[in-house]
Short mmCIF file of the C-alpha atoms (twelve columns), coordinates in Angstrom:
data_MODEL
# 
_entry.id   MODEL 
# 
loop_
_atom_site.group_PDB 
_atom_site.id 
_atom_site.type_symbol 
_atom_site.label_atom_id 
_atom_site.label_alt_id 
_atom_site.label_comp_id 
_atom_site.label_asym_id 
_atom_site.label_seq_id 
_atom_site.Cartn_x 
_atom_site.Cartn_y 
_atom_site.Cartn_z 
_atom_site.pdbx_PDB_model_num 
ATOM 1   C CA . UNK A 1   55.598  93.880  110.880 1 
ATOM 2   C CA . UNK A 2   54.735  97.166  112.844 1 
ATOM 3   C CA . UNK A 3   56.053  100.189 111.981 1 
ATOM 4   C CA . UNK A 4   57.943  100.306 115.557 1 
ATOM 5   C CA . UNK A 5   59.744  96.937  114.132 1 
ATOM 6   C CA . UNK A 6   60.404  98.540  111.045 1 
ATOM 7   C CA . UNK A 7   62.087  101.739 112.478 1 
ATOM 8   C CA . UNK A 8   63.960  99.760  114.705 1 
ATOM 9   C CA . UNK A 9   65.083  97.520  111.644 1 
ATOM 10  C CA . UNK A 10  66.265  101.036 110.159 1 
ATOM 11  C CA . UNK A 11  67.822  102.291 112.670 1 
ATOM 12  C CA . UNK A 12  69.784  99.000  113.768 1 
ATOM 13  C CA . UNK A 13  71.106  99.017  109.712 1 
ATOM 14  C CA . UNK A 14  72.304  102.505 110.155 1 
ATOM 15  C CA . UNK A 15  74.221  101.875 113.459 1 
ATOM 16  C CA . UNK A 16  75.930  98.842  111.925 1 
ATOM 17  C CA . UNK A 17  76.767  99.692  108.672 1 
ATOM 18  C CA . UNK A 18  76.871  103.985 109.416 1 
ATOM 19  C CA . UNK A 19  80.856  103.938 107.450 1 
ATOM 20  C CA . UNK A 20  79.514  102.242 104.676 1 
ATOM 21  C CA . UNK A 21  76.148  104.630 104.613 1 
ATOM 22  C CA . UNK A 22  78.722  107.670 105.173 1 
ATOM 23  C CA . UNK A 23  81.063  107.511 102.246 1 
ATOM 24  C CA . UNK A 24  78.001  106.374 99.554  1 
ATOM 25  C CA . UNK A 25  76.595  109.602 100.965 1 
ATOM 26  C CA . UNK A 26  79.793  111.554 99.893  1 
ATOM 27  C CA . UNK A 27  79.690  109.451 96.359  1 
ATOM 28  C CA . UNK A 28  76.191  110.802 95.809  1 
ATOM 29  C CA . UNK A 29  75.941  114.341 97.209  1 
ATOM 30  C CA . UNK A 30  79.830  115.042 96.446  1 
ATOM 31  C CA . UNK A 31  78.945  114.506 92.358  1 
ATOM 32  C CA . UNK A 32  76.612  117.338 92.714  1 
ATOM 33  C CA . UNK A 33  79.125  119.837 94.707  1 
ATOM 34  C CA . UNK A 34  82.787  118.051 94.292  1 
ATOM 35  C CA . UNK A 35  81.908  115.797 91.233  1 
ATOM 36  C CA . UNK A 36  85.867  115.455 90.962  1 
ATOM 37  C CA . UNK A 37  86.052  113.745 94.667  1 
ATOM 38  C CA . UNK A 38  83.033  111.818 93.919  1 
ATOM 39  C CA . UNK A 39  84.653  111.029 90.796  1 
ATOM 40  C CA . UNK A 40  87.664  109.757 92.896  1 
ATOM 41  C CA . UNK A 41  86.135  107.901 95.992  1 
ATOM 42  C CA . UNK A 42  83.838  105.733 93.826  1 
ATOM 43  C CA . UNK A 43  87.164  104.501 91.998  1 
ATOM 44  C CA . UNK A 44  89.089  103.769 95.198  1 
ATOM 45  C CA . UNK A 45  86.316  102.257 96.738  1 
ATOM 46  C CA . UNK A 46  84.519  100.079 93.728  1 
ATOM 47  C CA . UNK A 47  87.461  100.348 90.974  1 
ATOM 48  C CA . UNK A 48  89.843  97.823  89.614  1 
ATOM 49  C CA . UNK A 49  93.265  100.037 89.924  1 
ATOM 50  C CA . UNK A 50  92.740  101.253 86.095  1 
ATOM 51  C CA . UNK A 51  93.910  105.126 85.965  1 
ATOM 52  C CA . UNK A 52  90.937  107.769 86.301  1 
ATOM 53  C CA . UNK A 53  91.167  110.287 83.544  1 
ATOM 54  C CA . UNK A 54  88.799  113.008 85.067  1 
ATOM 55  C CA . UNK A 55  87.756  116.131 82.113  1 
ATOM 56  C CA . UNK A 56  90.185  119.257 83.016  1 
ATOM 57  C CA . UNK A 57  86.856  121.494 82.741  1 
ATOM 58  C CA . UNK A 58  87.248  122.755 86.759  1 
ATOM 59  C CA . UNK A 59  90.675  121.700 87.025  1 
ATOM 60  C CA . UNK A 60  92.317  123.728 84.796  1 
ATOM 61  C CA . UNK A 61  90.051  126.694 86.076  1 
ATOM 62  C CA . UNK A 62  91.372  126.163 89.958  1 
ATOM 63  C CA . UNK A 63  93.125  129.139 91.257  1 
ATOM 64  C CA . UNK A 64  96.045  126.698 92.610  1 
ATOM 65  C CA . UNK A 65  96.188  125.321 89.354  1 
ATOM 66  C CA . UNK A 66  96.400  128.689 87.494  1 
ATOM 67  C CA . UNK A 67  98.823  130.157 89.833  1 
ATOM 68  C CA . UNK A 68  101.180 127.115 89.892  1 
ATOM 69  C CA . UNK A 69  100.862 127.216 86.091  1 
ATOM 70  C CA . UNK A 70  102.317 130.830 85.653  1 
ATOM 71  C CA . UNK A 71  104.869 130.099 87.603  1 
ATOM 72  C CA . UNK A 72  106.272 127.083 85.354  1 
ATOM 73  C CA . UNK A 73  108.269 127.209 82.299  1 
ATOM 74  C CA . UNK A 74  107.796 124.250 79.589  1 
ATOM 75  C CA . UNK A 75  109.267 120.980 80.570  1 
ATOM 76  C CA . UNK A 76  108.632 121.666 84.257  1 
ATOM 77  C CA . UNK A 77  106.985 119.034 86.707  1 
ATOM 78  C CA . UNK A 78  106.024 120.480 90.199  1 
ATOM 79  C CA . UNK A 79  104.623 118.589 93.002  1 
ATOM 80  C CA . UNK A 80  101.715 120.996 94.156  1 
ATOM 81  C CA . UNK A 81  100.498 121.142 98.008  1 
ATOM 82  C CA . UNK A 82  97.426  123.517 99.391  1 
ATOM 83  C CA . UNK A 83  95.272  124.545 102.093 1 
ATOM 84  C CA . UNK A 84  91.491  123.767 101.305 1 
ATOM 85  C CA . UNK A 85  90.424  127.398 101.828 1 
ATOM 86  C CA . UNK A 86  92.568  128.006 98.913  1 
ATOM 87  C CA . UNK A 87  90.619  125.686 96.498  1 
ATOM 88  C CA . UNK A 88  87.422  123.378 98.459  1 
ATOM 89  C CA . UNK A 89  86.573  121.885 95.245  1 
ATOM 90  C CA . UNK A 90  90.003  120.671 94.158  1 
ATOM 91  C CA . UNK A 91  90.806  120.212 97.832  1 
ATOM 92  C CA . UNK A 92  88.570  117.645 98.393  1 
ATOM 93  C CA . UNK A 93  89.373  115.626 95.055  1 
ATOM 94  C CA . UNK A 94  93.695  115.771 95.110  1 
ATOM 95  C CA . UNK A 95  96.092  117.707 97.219  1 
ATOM 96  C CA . UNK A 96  99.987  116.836 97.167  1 
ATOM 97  C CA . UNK A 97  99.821  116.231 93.336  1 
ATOM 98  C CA . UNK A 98  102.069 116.985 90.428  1 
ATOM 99  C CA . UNK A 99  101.335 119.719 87.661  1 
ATOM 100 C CA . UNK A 100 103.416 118.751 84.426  1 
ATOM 101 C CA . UNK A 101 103.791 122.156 82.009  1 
ATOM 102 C CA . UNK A 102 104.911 120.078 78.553  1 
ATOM 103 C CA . UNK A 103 104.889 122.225 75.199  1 
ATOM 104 C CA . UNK A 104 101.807 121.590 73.903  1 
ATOM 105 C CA . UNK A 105 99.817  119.834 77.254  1 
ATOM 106 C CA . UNK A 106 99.213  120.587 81.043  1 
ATOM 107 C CA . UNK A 107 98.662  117.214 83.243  1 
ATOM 108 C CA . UNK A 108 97.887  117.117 86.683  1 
ATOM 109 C CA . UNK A 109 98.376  113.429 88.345  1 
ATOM 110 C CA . UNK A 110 98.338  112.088 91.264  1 
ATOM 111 C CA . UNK A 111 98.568  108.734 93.160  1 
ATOM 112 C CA . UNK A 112 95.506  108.081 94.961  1 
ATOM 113 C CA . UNK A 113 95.471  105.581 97.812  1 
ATOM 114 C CA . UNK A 114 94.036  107.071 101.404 1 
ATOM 115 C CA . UNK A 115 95.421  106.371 104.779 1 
ATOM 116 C CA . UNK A 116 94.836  103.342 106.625 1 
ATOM 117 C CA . UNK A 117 95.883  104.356 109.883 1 
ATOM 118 C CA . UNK A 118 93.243  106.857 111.381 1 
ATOM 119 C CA . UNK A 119 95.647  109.414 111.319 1 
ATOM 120 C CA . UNK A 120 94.830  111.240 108.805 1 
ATOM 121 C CA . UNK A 121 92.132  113.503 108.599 1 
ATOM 122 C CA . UNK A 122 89.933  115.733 105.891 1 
ATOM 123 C CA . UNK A 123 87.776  118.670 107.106 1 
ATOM 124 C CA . UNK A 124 84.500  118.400 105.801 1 
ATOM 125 C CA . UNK A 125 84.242  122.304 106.654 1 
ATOM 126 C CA . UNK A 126 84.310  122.025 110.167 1 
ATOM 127 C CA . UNK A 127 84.101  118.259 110.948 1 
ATOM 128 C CA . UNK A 128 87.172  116.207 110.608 1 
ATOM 129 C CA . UNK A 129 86.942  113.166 109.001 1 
ATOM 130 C CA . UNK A 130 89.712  110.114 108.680 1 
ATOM 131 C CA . UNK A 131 90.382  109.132 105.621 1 
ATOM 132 C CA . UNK A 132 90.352  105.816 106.982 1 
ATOM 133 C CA . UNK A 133 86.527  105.442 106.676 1 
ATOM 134 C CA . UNK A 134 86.497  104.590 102.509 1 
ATOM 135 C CA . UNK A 135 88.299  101.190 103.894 1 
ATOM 136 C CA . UNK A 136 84.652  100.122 104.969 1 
ATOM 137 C CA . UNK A 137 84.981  98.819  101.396 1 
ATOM 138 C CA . UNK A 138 87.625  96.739  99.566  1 
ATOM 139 C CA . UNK A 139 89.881  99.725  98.072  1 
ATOM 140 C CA . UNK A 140 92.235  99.607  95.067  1 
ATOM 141 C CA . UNK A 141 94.980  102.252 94.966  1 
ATOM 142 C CA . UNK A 142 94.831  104.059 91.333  1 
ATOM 143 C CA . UNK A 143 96.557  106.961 89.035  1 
ATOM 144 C CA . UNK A 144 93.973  110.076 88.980  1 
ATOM 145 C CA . UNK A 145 94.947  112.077 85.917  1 
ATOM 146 C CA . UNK A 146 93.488  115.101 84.133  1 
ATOM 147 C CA . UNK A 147 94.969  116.962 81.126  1 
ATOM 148 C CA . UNK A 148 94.332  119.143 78.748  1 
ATOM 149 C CA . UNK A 149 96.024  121.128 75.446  1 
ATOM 150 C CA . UNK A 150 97.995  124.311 76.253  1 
# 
């Protein structure tokens, strides 16, 4: 083979499978920046449906997270919306989950499962992305939960 036939080999595999190649990119280069989304798309897109427990080290660190936290009194459960200037890095992992405030334990849950449609959309910074794209695989809706003592 020439090396024309082999760049043209390459290029025809990134053309056809270019979803696929997209959202392993985000698996690898989001568990250096977002390890938390990583974390999460490699589940819904290669898990079996068990719950991901994901460690509370950034979590419970998140602005949002702090500032929902001092606003709850024990035995409280709030569900918890945001912009993603407010918090990228948790942004990109959950958004629209709950914050539980029990006596002796924070937990932060939500149910993963990403739109179907093409509707719905993620900036990655400036360029929208659907969340439809992950479907290039065979996805399993799952529990994402992180906790930690209080």
């Amino acid at each position: 083979m020439t090396k024309k036939n082999i760049l043209l080999a390459l290029v025809s595999l990134v053309i056809i499978f270019y979803k696929k190649l997209f959202v392993i990119g985000c698996i690898v280069i989001g568990a250096i920046f977002f390890p938390e989304a990583s974390k999460i798309v490699r589940h819904y897109c290669f898990g079996d449906g068990t719950d991901l427990i994901v460690s509370s080290n950034y979590i419970k660190t998140s602005p949002v997270i702090k500032k929902h936290l001092s606003k709850m009194k024990i035995g409280q459960k709030h569900k918890v919306g945001m912009k993603q200037r407010e918090d990228w890095r948790l942004s990109f992992a959950i958004n629209g989950f709950t914050i539980e405030k029990q006596k002796h334990k924070i937990i932060v849950s939500q149910w993963i499962q990403f739109d179907t449609t093409g509707k719905v959309k993620t900036w990655l910074y400036l360029i929208p992305v659907s969340d439809a794209i992950v479907h290039t695989f065979k996805c399993t809706p799952f529990m994402f939960r992180s906790e930690w003592d209080y």
